[in-house]
mmCIF file with all atom_site columns, C-alpha atoms in Angstrom:
data_model
loop_
_atom_site.group_PDB
_atom_site.id
_atom_site.type_symbol
_atom_site.label_atom_id
_atom_site.label_alt_id
_atom_site.label_comp_id
_atom_site.label_asym_id
_atom_site.label_entity_id
_atom_site.label_seq_id
_atom_site.pdbx_PDB_ins_code
_atom_site.Cartn_x
_atom_site.Cartn_y
_atom_site.Cartn_z
_atom_site.occupancy
_atom_site.B_iso_or_equiv
_atom_site.pdbx_formal_charge
_atom_site.auth_seq_id
_atom_site.auth_comp_id
_atom_site.auth_asym_id
_atom_site.auth_atom_id
_atom_site.pdbx_PDB_model_num
ATOM 1   C CA . MET J 1 1   ? -11.511 16.543 19.799  1.00 0.00 ? 9   MET J CA 1
ATOM 2   C CA . LYS J 1 2   ? -12.046 13.779 17.258  1.00 0.00 ? 10  LYS J CA 1
ATOM 3   C CA . LYS J 1 3   ? -14.201 16.036 15.089  1.00 0.00 ? 11  LYS J CA 1
ATOM 4   C CA . LYS J 1 4   ? -11.528 18.745 15.234  1.00 0.00 ? 12  LYS J CA 1
ATOM 5   C CA . LEU J 1 5   ? -8.871  16.310 13.990  1.00 0.00 ? 13  LEU J CA 1
ATOM 6   C CA . ALA J 1 6   ? -11.176 15.077 11.237  1.00 0.00 ? 14  ALA J CA 1
ATOM 7   C CA . ALA J 1 7   ? -12.006 18.642 10.221  1.00 0.00 ? 15  ALA J CA 1
ATOM 8   C CA . THR J 1 8   ? -8.348  19.556 9.957   1.00 0.00 ? 16  THR J CA 1
ATOM 9   C CA . LEU J 1 9   ? -7.881  16.630 7.583   1.00 0.00 ? 17  LEU J CA 1
ATOM 10  C CA . SER J 1 10  ? -10.384 18.331 5.315   1.00 0.00 ? 18  SER J CA 1
ATOM 11  C CA . GLY J 1 11  ? -8.072  21.346 5.244   1.00 0.00 ? 19  GLY J CA 1
ATOM 12  C CA . GLY J 1 12  ? -5.216  19.113 4.154   1.00 0.00 ? 20  GLY J CA 1
ATOM 13  C CA . ALA J 1 13  ? -7.420  17.897 1.349   1.00 0.00 ? 21  ALA J CA 1
ATOM 14  C CA . VAL J 1 14  ? -7.564  21.480 0.025   1.00 0.00 ? 22  VAL J CA 1
ATOM 15  C CA . VAL J 1 15  ? -3.887  21.261 -0.881  1.00 0.00 ? 23  VAL J CA 1
ATOM 16  C CA . LEU J 1 16  ? -4.498  17.881 -2.449  1.00 0.00 ? 24  LEU J CA 1
ATOM 17  C CA . LEU J 1 17  ? -7.429  19.180 -4.461  1.00 0.00 ? 25  LEU J CA 1
ATOM 18  C CA . ALA J 1 18  ? -5.302  22.075 -5.670  1.00 0.00 ? 26  ALA J CA 1
ATOM 19  C CA . LEU J 1 19  ? -3.557  19.469 -7.779  1.00 0.00 ? 27  LEU J CA 1
ATOM 20  C CA . SER J 1 20  ? -6.809  18.992 -9.666  1.00 0.00 ? 28  SER J CA 1
ATOM 21  C CA . GLY J 1 21  ? -7.269  21.305 -12.600 1.00 0.00 ? 29  GLY J CA 1
ATOM 22  C CA . CYS J 1 22  ? -10.197 22.988 -14.179 1.00 0.00 ? 30  CYS J CA 1
ATOM 23  C CA . GLY J 1 23  ? -9.787  21.864 -21.413 1.00 0.00 ? 31  GLY J CA 1
ATOM 24  C CA . ASN J 1 24  ? -7.302  23.307 -23.769 1.00 0.00 ? 32  ASN J CA 1
ATOM 25  C CA . ASN J 1 25  ? -6.143  21.488 -26.838 1.00 0.00 ? 33  ASN J CA 1
ATOM 26  C CA . ASP J 1 26  ? -2.668  22.996 -26.920 1.00 0.00 ? 34  ASP J CA 1
ATOM 27  C CA . GLY J 1 27  ? -0.424  19.968 -27.451 1.00 0.00 ? 35  GLY J CA 1
ATOM 28  C CA . LYS J 1 28  ? 2.468   21.099 -25.260 1.00 0.00 ? 36  LYS J CA 1
ATOM 29  C CA . VAL J 1 29  ? 0.221   21.986 -22.351 1.00 0.00 ? 37  VAL J CA 1
ATOM 30  C CA . ASN J 1 30  ? -1.688  18.703 -22.660 1.00 0.00 ? 38  ASN J CA 1
ATOM 31  C CA . ASP J 1 31  ? 1.555   16.722 -22.891 1.00 0.00 ? 39  ASP J CA 1
ATOM 32  C CA . TRP J 1 32  ? 2.889   18.413 -19.751 1.00 0.00 ? 40  TRP J CA 1
ATOM 33  C CA . ALA J 1 33  ? -0.368  17.793 -17.913 1.00 0.00 ? 41  ALA J CA 1
ATOM 34  C CA . LYS J 1 34  ? -0.422  14.121 -18.921 1.00 0.00 ? 42  LYS J CA 1
ATOM 35  C CA . GLY J 1 35  ? 3.195   13.595 -17.847 1.00 0.00 ? 43  GLY J CA 1
ATOM 36  C CA . PHE J 1 36  ? 2.496   15.182 -14.494 1.00 0.00 ? 44  PHE J CA 1
ATOM 37  C CA . CYS J 1 37  ? -0.954  13.759 -13.823 1.00 0.00 ? 45  CYS J CA 1
ATOM 38  C CA . ASP J 1 38  ? 0.126   10.192 -14.584 1.00 0.00 ? 46  ASP J CA 1
ATOM 39  C CA . LYS J 1 39  ? 2.361   10.459 -11.505 1.00 0.00 ? 47  LYS J CA 1
ATOM 40  C CA . VAL J 1 40  ? -0.203  12.161 -9.274  1.00 0.00 ? 48  VAL J CA 1
ATOM 41  C CA . GLN J 1 41  ? -2.911  9.527  -8.858  1.00 0.00 ? 49  GLN J CA 1
ATOM 42  C CA . PRO J 1 42  ? -0.904  7.058  -6.719  1.00 0.00 ? 50  PRO J CA 1
ATOM 43  C CA . GLN J 1 43  ? 0.091   9.882  -4.379  1.00 0.00 ? 51  GLN J CA 1
ATOM 44  C CA . ARG J 1 44  ? -3.453  11.206 -4.127  1.00 0.00 ? 52  ARG J CA 1
ATOM 45  C CA . GLN J 1 45  ? -4.595  7.696  -3.226  1.00 0.00 ? 53  GLN J CA 1
ATOM 46  C CA . ALA J 1 46  ? -1.849  7.270  -0.619  1.00 0.00 ? 54  ALA J CA 1
ATOM 47  C CA . ILE J 1 47  ? -2.784  10.589 1.012   1.00 0.00 ? 55  ILE J CA 1
ATOM 48  C CA . SER J 1 48  ? -6.472  9.737  0.904   1.00 0.00 ? 56  SER J CA 1
ATOM 49  C CA . ASP J 1 49  ? -5.895  6.314  2.457   1.00 0.00 ? 57  ASP J CA 1
ATOM 50  C CA . ALA J 1 50  ? -3.648  7.777  5.164   1.00 0.00 ? 58  ALA J CA 1
ATOM 51  C CA . ASN J 1 51  ? -6.198  10.455 6.038   1.00 0.00 ? 59  ASN J CA 1
ATOM 52  C CA . GLU J 1 52  ? -8.955  7.853  6.123   1.00 0.00 ? 60  GLU J CA 1
ATOM 53  C CA . SER J 1 53  ? -6.966  5.765  8.589   1.00 0.00 ? 61  SER J CA 1
ATOM 54  C CA . ILE J 1 54  ? -6.590  8.777  10.896  1.00 0.00 ? 62  ILE J CA 1
ATOM 55  C CA . VAL J 1 55  ? -10.288 9.536  10.764  1.00 0.00 ? 63  VAL J CA 1
ATOM 56  C CA . LYS J 1 56  ? -11.142 5.904  11.490  1.00 0.00 ? 64  LYS J CA 1
ATOM 57  C CA . ALA J 1 57  ? -8.706  5.667  14.412  1.00 0.00 ? 65  ALA J CA 1
ATOM 58  C CA . THR J 1 58  ? -9.846  8.929  15.978  1.00 0.00 ? 66  THR J CA 1
ATOM 59  C CA . SER J 1 59  ? -13.573 8.325  15.472  1.00 0.00 ? 67  SER J CA 1
ATOM 60  C CA . THR J 1 60  ? -13.647 4.857  17.012  1.00 0.00 ? 68  THR J CA 1
ATOM 61  C CA . ALA J 1 61  ? -12.811 3.722  20.494  1.00 0.00 ? 69  ALA J CA 1
ATOM 62  C CA . SER J 1 62  ? -9.181  3.073  19.585  1.00 0.00 ? 70  SER J CA 1
ATOM 63  C CA . SER J 1 63  ? -6.637  2.967  22.373  1.00 0.00 ? 71  SER J CA 1
ATOM 64  C CA . PRO J 1 64  ? -4.151  5.841  22.660  1.00 0.00 ? 72  PRO J CA 1
ATOM 65  C CA . GLU J 1 65  ? -1.404  3.464  21.520  1.00 0.00 ? 73  GLU J CA 1
ATOM 66  C CA . ASP J 1 66  ? -3.394  2.553  18.400  1.00 0.00 ? 74  ASP J CA 1
ATOM 67  C CA . VAL J 1 67  ? -4.190  6.192  17.612  1.00 0.00 ? 75  VAL J CA 1
ATOM 68  C CA . LYS J 1 68  ? -0.521  7.077  18.023  1.00 0.00 ? 76  LYS J CA 1
ATOM 69  C CA . LYS J 1 69  ? 0.575   4.228  15.764  1.00 0.00 ? 77  LYS J CA 1
ATOM 70  C CA . VAL J 1 70  ? -1.994  5.008  13.050  1.00 0.00 ? 78  VAL J CA 1
ATOM 71  C CA . ASP J 1 71  ? -1.336  8.764  13.123  1.00 0.00 ? 79  ASP J CA 1
ATOM 72  C CA . SER J 1 72  ? 2.423   8.283  12.943  1.00 0.00 ? 80  SER J CA 1
ATOM 73  C CA . ALA J 1 73  ? 2.146   5.923  9.977   1.00 0.00 ? 81  ALA J CA 1
ATOM 74  C CA . ALA J 1 74  ? -0.333  8.219  8.199   1.00 0.00 ? 82  ALA J CA 1
ATOM 75  C CA . PHE J 1 75  ? 1.793   11.321 8.675   1.00 0.00 ? 83  PHE J CA 1
ATOM 76  C CA . GLY J 1 76  ? 4.824   9.399  7.398   1.00 0.00 ? 84  GLY J CA 1
ATOM 77  C CA . THR J 1 77  ? 2.841   8.294  4.344   1.00 0.00 ? 85  THR J CA 1
ATOM 78  C CA . ASN J 1 78  ? 1.678   11.850 3.703   1.00 0.00 ? 86  ASN J CA 1
ATOM 79  C CA . ALA J 1 79  ? 5.225   13.184 3.989   1.00 0.00 ? 87  ALA J CA 1
ATOM 80  C CA . LYS J 1 80  ? 6.434   10.646 1.412   1.00 0.00 ? 88  LYS J CA 1
ATOM 81  C CA . ALA J 1 81  ? 3.484   11.326 -0.891  1.00 0.00 ? 89  ALA J CA 1
ATOM 82  C CA . TYR J 1 82  ? 3.965   15.106 -0.839  1.00 0.00 ? 90  TYR J CA 1
ATOM 83  C CA . ARG J 1 83  ? 7.696   14.639 -1.534  1.00 0.00 ? 91  ARG J CA 1
ATOM 84  C CA . ALA J 1 84  ? 6.731   12.412 -4.474  1.00 0.00 ? 92  ALA J CA 1
ATOM 85  C CA . LEU J 1 85  ? 4.314   15.082 -5.707  1.00 0.00 ? 93  LEU J CA 1
ATOM 86  C CA . ALA J 1 86  ? 7.099   17.665 -5.519  1.00 0.00 ? 94  ALA J CA 1
ATOM 87  C CA . SER J 1 87  ? 9.319   15.291 -7.460  1.00 0.00 ? 95  SER J CA 1
ATOM 88  C CA . ALA J 1 88  ? 6.569   14.807 -10.061 1.00 0.00 ? 96  ALA J CA 1
ATOM 89  C CA . VAL J 1 89  ? 6.266   18.560 -10.585 1.00 0.00 ? 97  VAL J CA 1
ATOM 90  C CA . LYS J 1 90  ? 10.037  18.879 -10.787 1.00 0.00 ? 98  LYS J CA 1
ATOM 91  C CA . SER J 1 91  ? 10.505  15.976 -13.199 1.00 0.00 ? 99  SER J CA 1
ATOM 92  C CA . ALA J 1 92  ? 7.663   17.191 -15.433 1.00 0.00 ? 100 ALA J CA 1
ATOM 93  C CA . GLY J 1 93  ? 9.762   20.278 -16.134 1.00 0.00 ? 101 GLY J CA 1
ATOM 94  C CA . ALA J 1 94  ? 8.568   23.830 -16.337 1.00 0.00 ? 102 ALA J CA 1
ATOM 95  C CA . PRO J 1 95  ? 5.011   23.916 -17.643 1.00 0.00 ? 103 PRO J CA 1
ATOM 96  C CA . PRO J 1 96  ? 4.700   25.572 -21.077 1.00 0.00 ? 104 PRO J CA 1
ATOM 97  C CA . VAL J 1 97  ? 2.884   28.636 -19.757 1.00 0.00 ? 105 VAL J CA 1
ATOM 98  C CA . ASP J 1 98  ? 3.845   32.189 -18.822 1.00 0.00 ? 106 ASP J CA 1
ATOM 99  C CA . ASP J 1 99  ? 6.178   32.110 -15.807 1.00 0.00 ? 107 ASP J CA 1
ATOM 100 C CA . GLY J 1 100 ? 6.320   28.319 -16.104 1.00 0.00 ? 108 GLY J CA 1
ATOM 101 C CA . GLU J 1 101 ? 9.696   28.009 -14.384 1.00 0.00 ? 109 GLU J CA 1
ATOM 102 C CA . LYS J 1 102 ? 8.584   30.141 -11.439 1.00 0.00 ? 110 LYS J CA 1
ATOM 103 C CA . THR J 1 103 ? 5.271   28.293 -11.217 1.00 0.00 ? 111 THR J CA 1
ATOM 104 C CA . GLN J 1 104 ? 7.111   24.975 -11.143 1.00 0.00 ? 112 GLN J CA 1
ATOM 105 C CA . LYS J 1 105 ? 9.675   26.150 -8.600  1.00 0.00 ? 113 LYS J CA 1
ATOM 106 C CA . ASP J 1 106 ? 6.989   27.573 -6.300  1.00 0.00 ? 114 ASP J CA 1
ATOM 107 C CA . ALA J 1 107 ? 4.872   24.407 -6.476  1.00 0.00 ? 115 ALA J CA 1
ATOM 108 C CA . VAL J 1 108 ? 7.889   22.179 -5.750  1.00 0.00 ? 116 VAL J CA 1
ATOM 109 C CA . SER J 1 109 ? 8.839   24.365 -2.803  1.00 0.00 ? 117 SER J CA 1
ATOM 110 C CA . GLU J 1 110 ? 5.295   24.337 -1.416  1.00 0.00 ? 118 GLU J CA 1
ATOM 111 C CA . LEU J 1 111 ? 4.903   20.570 -1.768  1.00 0.00 ? 119 LEU J CA 1
ATOM 112 C CA . ASN J 1 112 ? 8.275   19.952 -0.106  1.00 0.00 ? 120 ASN J CA 1
ATOM 113 C CA . ALA J 1 113 ? 7.289   22.289 2.735   1.00 0.00 ? 121 ALA J CA 1
ATOM 114 C CA . THR J 1 114 ? 4.057   20.321 3.202   1.00 0.00 ? 122 THR J CA 1
ATOM 115 C CA . ALA J 1 115 ? 6.062   17.079 3.226   1.00 0.00 ? 123 ALA J CA 1
ATOM 116 C CA . GLY J 1 116 ? 8.368   18.552 5.876   1.00 0.00 ? 124 GLY J CA 1
ATOM 117 C CA . ALA J 1 117 ? 5.407   19.622 7.978   1.00 0.00 ? 125 ALA J CA 1
ATOM 118 C CA . TYR J 1 118 ? 3.980   16.095 7.892   1.00 0.00 ? 126 TYR J CA 1
ATOM 119 C CA . ALA J 1 119 ? 7.379   14.643 8.818   1.00 0.00 ? 127 ALA J CA 1
ATOM 120 C CA . ALA J 1 120 ? 7.500   17.029 11.784  1.00 0.00 ? 128 ALA J CA 1
ATOM 121 C CA . LEU J 1 121 ? 3.999   15.933 12.810  1.00 0.00 ? 129 LEU J CA 1
ATOM 122 C CA . GLN J 1 122 ? 5.114   12.318 12.649  1.00 0.00 ? 130 GLN J CA 1
ATOM 123 C CA . LYS J 1 123 ? 7.950   13.093 15.077  1.00 0.00 ? 131 LYS J CA 1
ATOM 124 C CA . GLN J 1 124 ? 5.541   14.991 17.330  1.00 0.00 ? 132 GLN J CA 1
ATOM 125 C CA . VAL J 1 125 ? 3.128   12.033 17.385  1.00 0.00 ? 133 VAL J CA 1
ATOM 126 C CA . ASP J 1 126 ? 5.952   9.564  18.022  1.00 0.00 ? 134 ASP J CA 1
ATOM 127 C CA . ALA J 1 127 ? 6.797   11.545 21.172  1.00 0.00 ? 135 ALA J CA 1
ATOM 128 C CA . LEU J 1 128 ? 3.247   11.474 22.596  1.00 0.00 ? 136 LEU J CA 1
ATOM 129 C CA . ASP J 1 129 ? 2.778   10.025 26.081  1.00 0.00 ? 137 ASP J CA 1
ATOM 130 C CA . THR J 1 130 ? 0.053   7.374  25.876  1.00 0.00 ? 138 THR J CA 1
ATOM 131 C CA . LYS J 1 131 ? 0.180   6.376  29.560  1.00 0.00 ? 139 LYS J CA 1
ATOM 132 C CA . ASP J 1 132 ? -1.782  9.393  30.822  1.00 0.00 ? 140 ASP J CA 1
ATOM 133 C CA . GLN J 1 133 ? -5.117  9.615  28.977  1.00 0.00 ? 141 GLN J CA 1
ATOM 134 C CA . ALA J 1 134 ? -5.697  13.312 29.778  1.00 0.00 ? 142 ALA J CA 1
ATOM 135 C CA . LYS J 1 135 ? -2.182  14.298 28.773  1.00 0.00 ? 143 LYS J CA 1
ATOM 136 C CA . PHE J 1 136 ? -2.474  12.252 25.593  1.00 0.00 ? 144 PHE J CA 1
ATOM 137 C CA . ALA J 1 137 ? -5.741  13.990 24.684  1.00 0.00 ? 145 ALA J CA 1
ATOM 138 C CA . GLN J 1 138 ? -4.111  17.394 25.199  1.00 0.00 ? 146 GLN J CA 1
ATOM 139 C CA . GLN J 1 139 ? -1.081  16.416 23.129  1.00 0.00 ? 147 GLN J CA 1
ATOM 140 C CA . LEU J 1 140 ? -3.338  15.045 20.410  1.00 0.00 ? 148 LEU J CA 1
ATOM 141 C CA . GLY J 1 141 ? -5.108  18.410 20.421  1.00 0.00 ? 149 GLY J CA 1
ATOM 142 C CA . ASP J 1 142 ? -1.752  20.097 19.802  1.00 0.00 ? 150 ASP J CA 1
ATOM 143 C CA . VAL J 1 143 ? -1.157  17.722 16.895  1.00 0.00 ? 151 VAL J CA 1
ATOM 144 C CA . SER J 1 144 ? -4.594  18.588 15.553  1.00 0.00 ? 152 SER J CA 1
ATOM 145 C CA . THR J 1 145 ? -3.737  22.292 15.719  1.00 0.00 ? 153 THR J CA 1
ATOM 146 C CA . GLN J 1 146 ? -0.525  21.681 13.773  1.00 0.00 ? 154 GLN J CA 1
ATOM 147 C CA . LEU J 1 147 ? -2.436  19.586 11.245  1.00 0.00 ? 155 LEU J CA 1
ATOM 148 C CA . GLY J 1 148 ? -4.848  22.473 10.789  1.00 0.00 ? 156 GLY J CA 1
ATOM 149 C CA . LYS J 1 149 ? -1.933  24.779 10.035  1.00 0.00 ? 157 LYS J CA 1
ATOM 150 C CA . ILE J 1 150 ? -0.711  22.407 7.333   1.00 0.00 ? 158 ILE J CA 1
ATOM 151 C CA . GLY J 1 151 ? -4.171  22.357 5.797   1.00 0.00 ? 159 GLY J CA 1
ATOM 152 C CA . SER J 1 152 ? -4.456  26.128 5.817   1.00 0.00 ? 160 SER J CA 1
ATOM 153 C CA . SER J 1 153 ? -0.892  26.860 4.767   1.00 0.00 ? 161 SER J CA 1
ATOM 154 C CA . GLY J 1 154 ? -0.511  28.833 1.581   1.00 0.00 ? 162 GLY J CA 1
ATOM 155 C CA . ASP J 1 155 ? -1.340  26.837 -1.504  1.00 0.00 ? 163 ASP J CA 1
ATOM 156 C CA . SER J 1 156 ? -1.104  29.753 -3.918  1.00 0.00 ? 164 SER J CA 1
ATOM 157 C CA . ALA J 1 157 ? 1.657   28.121 -5.976  1.00 0.00 ? 165 ALA J CA 1
ATOM 158 C CA . LEU J 1 158 ? -0.463  25.029 -6.460  1.00 0.00 ? 166 LEU J CA 1
ATOM 159 C CA . ARG J 1 159 ? -3.493  27.106 -7.397  1.00 0.00 ? 167 ARG J CA 1
ATOM 160 C CA . LYS J 1 160 ? -1.375  28.881 -9.983  1.00 0.00 ? 168 LYS J CA 1
ATOM 161 C CA . LEU J 1 161 ? -0.125  25.540 -11.315 1.00 0.00 ? 169 LEU J CA 1
ATOM 162 C CA . GLN J 1 162 ? -3.698  24.378 -11.854 1.00 0.00 ? 170 GLN J CA 1
ATOM 163 C CA . SER J 1 163 ? -5.027  27.642 -13.268 1.00 0.00 ? 171 SER J CA 1
ATOM 164 C CA . GLY J 1 164 ? -5.662  28.795 -16.814 1.00 0.00 ? 172 GLY J CA 1
ATOM 165 C CA . ASP J 1 165 ? -4.845  26.578 -19.779 1.00 0.00 ? 173 ASP J CA 1
ATOM 166 C CA . LEU J 1 166 ? -2.632  24.316 -17.696 1.00 0.00 ? 174 LEU J CA 1
ATOM 167 C CA . GLY J 1 167 ? -5.404  23.718 -15.183 1.00 0.00 ? 175 GLY J CA 1
ATOM 168 C CA . LYS J 1 168 ? -7.848  22.989 -17.984 1.00 0.00 ? 176 LYS J CA 1
ATOM 169 C CA . ALA J 1 169 ? -5.451  20.450 -19.491 1.00 0.00 ? 177 ALA J CA 1
ATOM 170 C CA . MET J 1 170 ? -4.865  18.872 -16.078 1.00 0.00 ? 178 MET J CA 1
ATOM 171 C CA . ALA J 1 171 ? -8.630  18.541 -15.550 1.00 0.00 ? 179 ALA J CA 1
ATOM 172 C CA . LYS J 1 172 ? -8.822  16.258 -18.581 1.00 0.00 ? 180 LYS J CA 1
ATOM 173 C CA . GLN J 1 173 ? -6.241  13.845 -17.211 1.00 0.00 ? 181 GLN J CA 1
ATOM 174 C CA . PRO J 1 174 ? -7.481  10.869 -15.148 1.00 0.00 ? 182 PRO J CA 1
ATOM 175 C CA . GLY J 1 175 ? -4.734  11.307 -12.519 1.00 0.00 ? 183 GLY J CA 1
ATOM 176 C CA . CYS J 1 176 ? -5.748  14.907 -11.890 1.00 0.00 ? 184 CYS J CA 1
ATOM 177 C CA . LYS J 1 177 ? -9.522  14.605 -12.201 1.00 0.00 ? 185 LYS J CA 1
ATOM 178 C CA . LYS J 1 178 ? -11.256 16.850 -9.779  1.00 0.00 ? 186 LYS J CA 1
ATOM 179 C CA . GLY J 1 179 ? -13.171 15.113 -7.062  1.00 0.00 ? 187 GLY J CA 1
ATOM 180 C CA . ALA J 1 180 ? -12.818 14.650 -3.375  1.00 0.00 ? 188 ALA J CA 1
ATOM 181 C CA . PRO J 1 181 ? -10.557 11.793 -2.416  1.00 0.00 ? 189 PRO J CA 1
ATOM 182 C CA . SER J 1 182 ? -12.278 9.279  -0.161  1.00 0.00 ? 190 SER J CA 1
ATOM 183 C CA . GLY J 1 183 ? -10.285 10.502 2.866   1.00 0.00 ? 191 GLY J CA 1
ATOM 184 C CA . ALA J 1 184 ? -11.511 14.043 2.386   1.00 0.00 ? 192 ALA J CA 1
ATOM 185 C CA . ALA J 1 185 ? -15.073 12.861 2.074   1.00 0.00 ? 193 ALA J CA 1
ATOM 186 C CA . SER J 1 186 ? -14.770 10.815 5.256   1.00 0.00 ? 194 SER J CA 1
ATOM 187 C CA . ALA J 1 187 ? -13.165 13.684 7.099   1.00 0.00 ? 195 ALA J CA 1
ATOM 188 C CA . SER J 1 188 ? -15.939 16.018 6.065   1.00 0.00 ? 196 SER J CA 1
ATOM 189 C CA . ALA J 1 189 ? -18.607 13.587 7.152   1.00 0.00 ? 197 ALA J CA 1
ATOM 190 C CA . SER J 1 190 ? -17.196 13.095 10.664  1.00 0.00 ? 198 SER J CA 1
#
């Protein structure tokens, strides 16, 4: 059960890593990437820290009440972070690439949908019954299933955002540097 929850966090990291790009010197593209990536790093860190707290709570002998509290807080943090990422894409404007407006709109929509899914998970966790250990474990399994769906939900808009020249420019920016956030690494190791 705990390994399943940790594994689903790795799926959520896929969406996060989609924000990391793959070097073009085109000034407009680099300027867009810098403006966007400067806003990304704090959100990536918040998501990583939240995911790490879930992994820690579910991989130790935490009480059901503690697991519920940690998961609720983490899902709330993730919802806020994904909304902030959507806002960052929106405020950066349409990227100066072919279909830039559509790419931006699709990425904002996808990030907001992910934020909404985390907010729904937070509500689901808040409603868990911690008095009955068996029932709690089953309910936590349902949460894990929903978390897996978030991680495997379509991230095509984000992949498009980080592809081609834009992705290359994003890869040069510190806030978008490719690399597994610490939460993803912990989730994979569990």
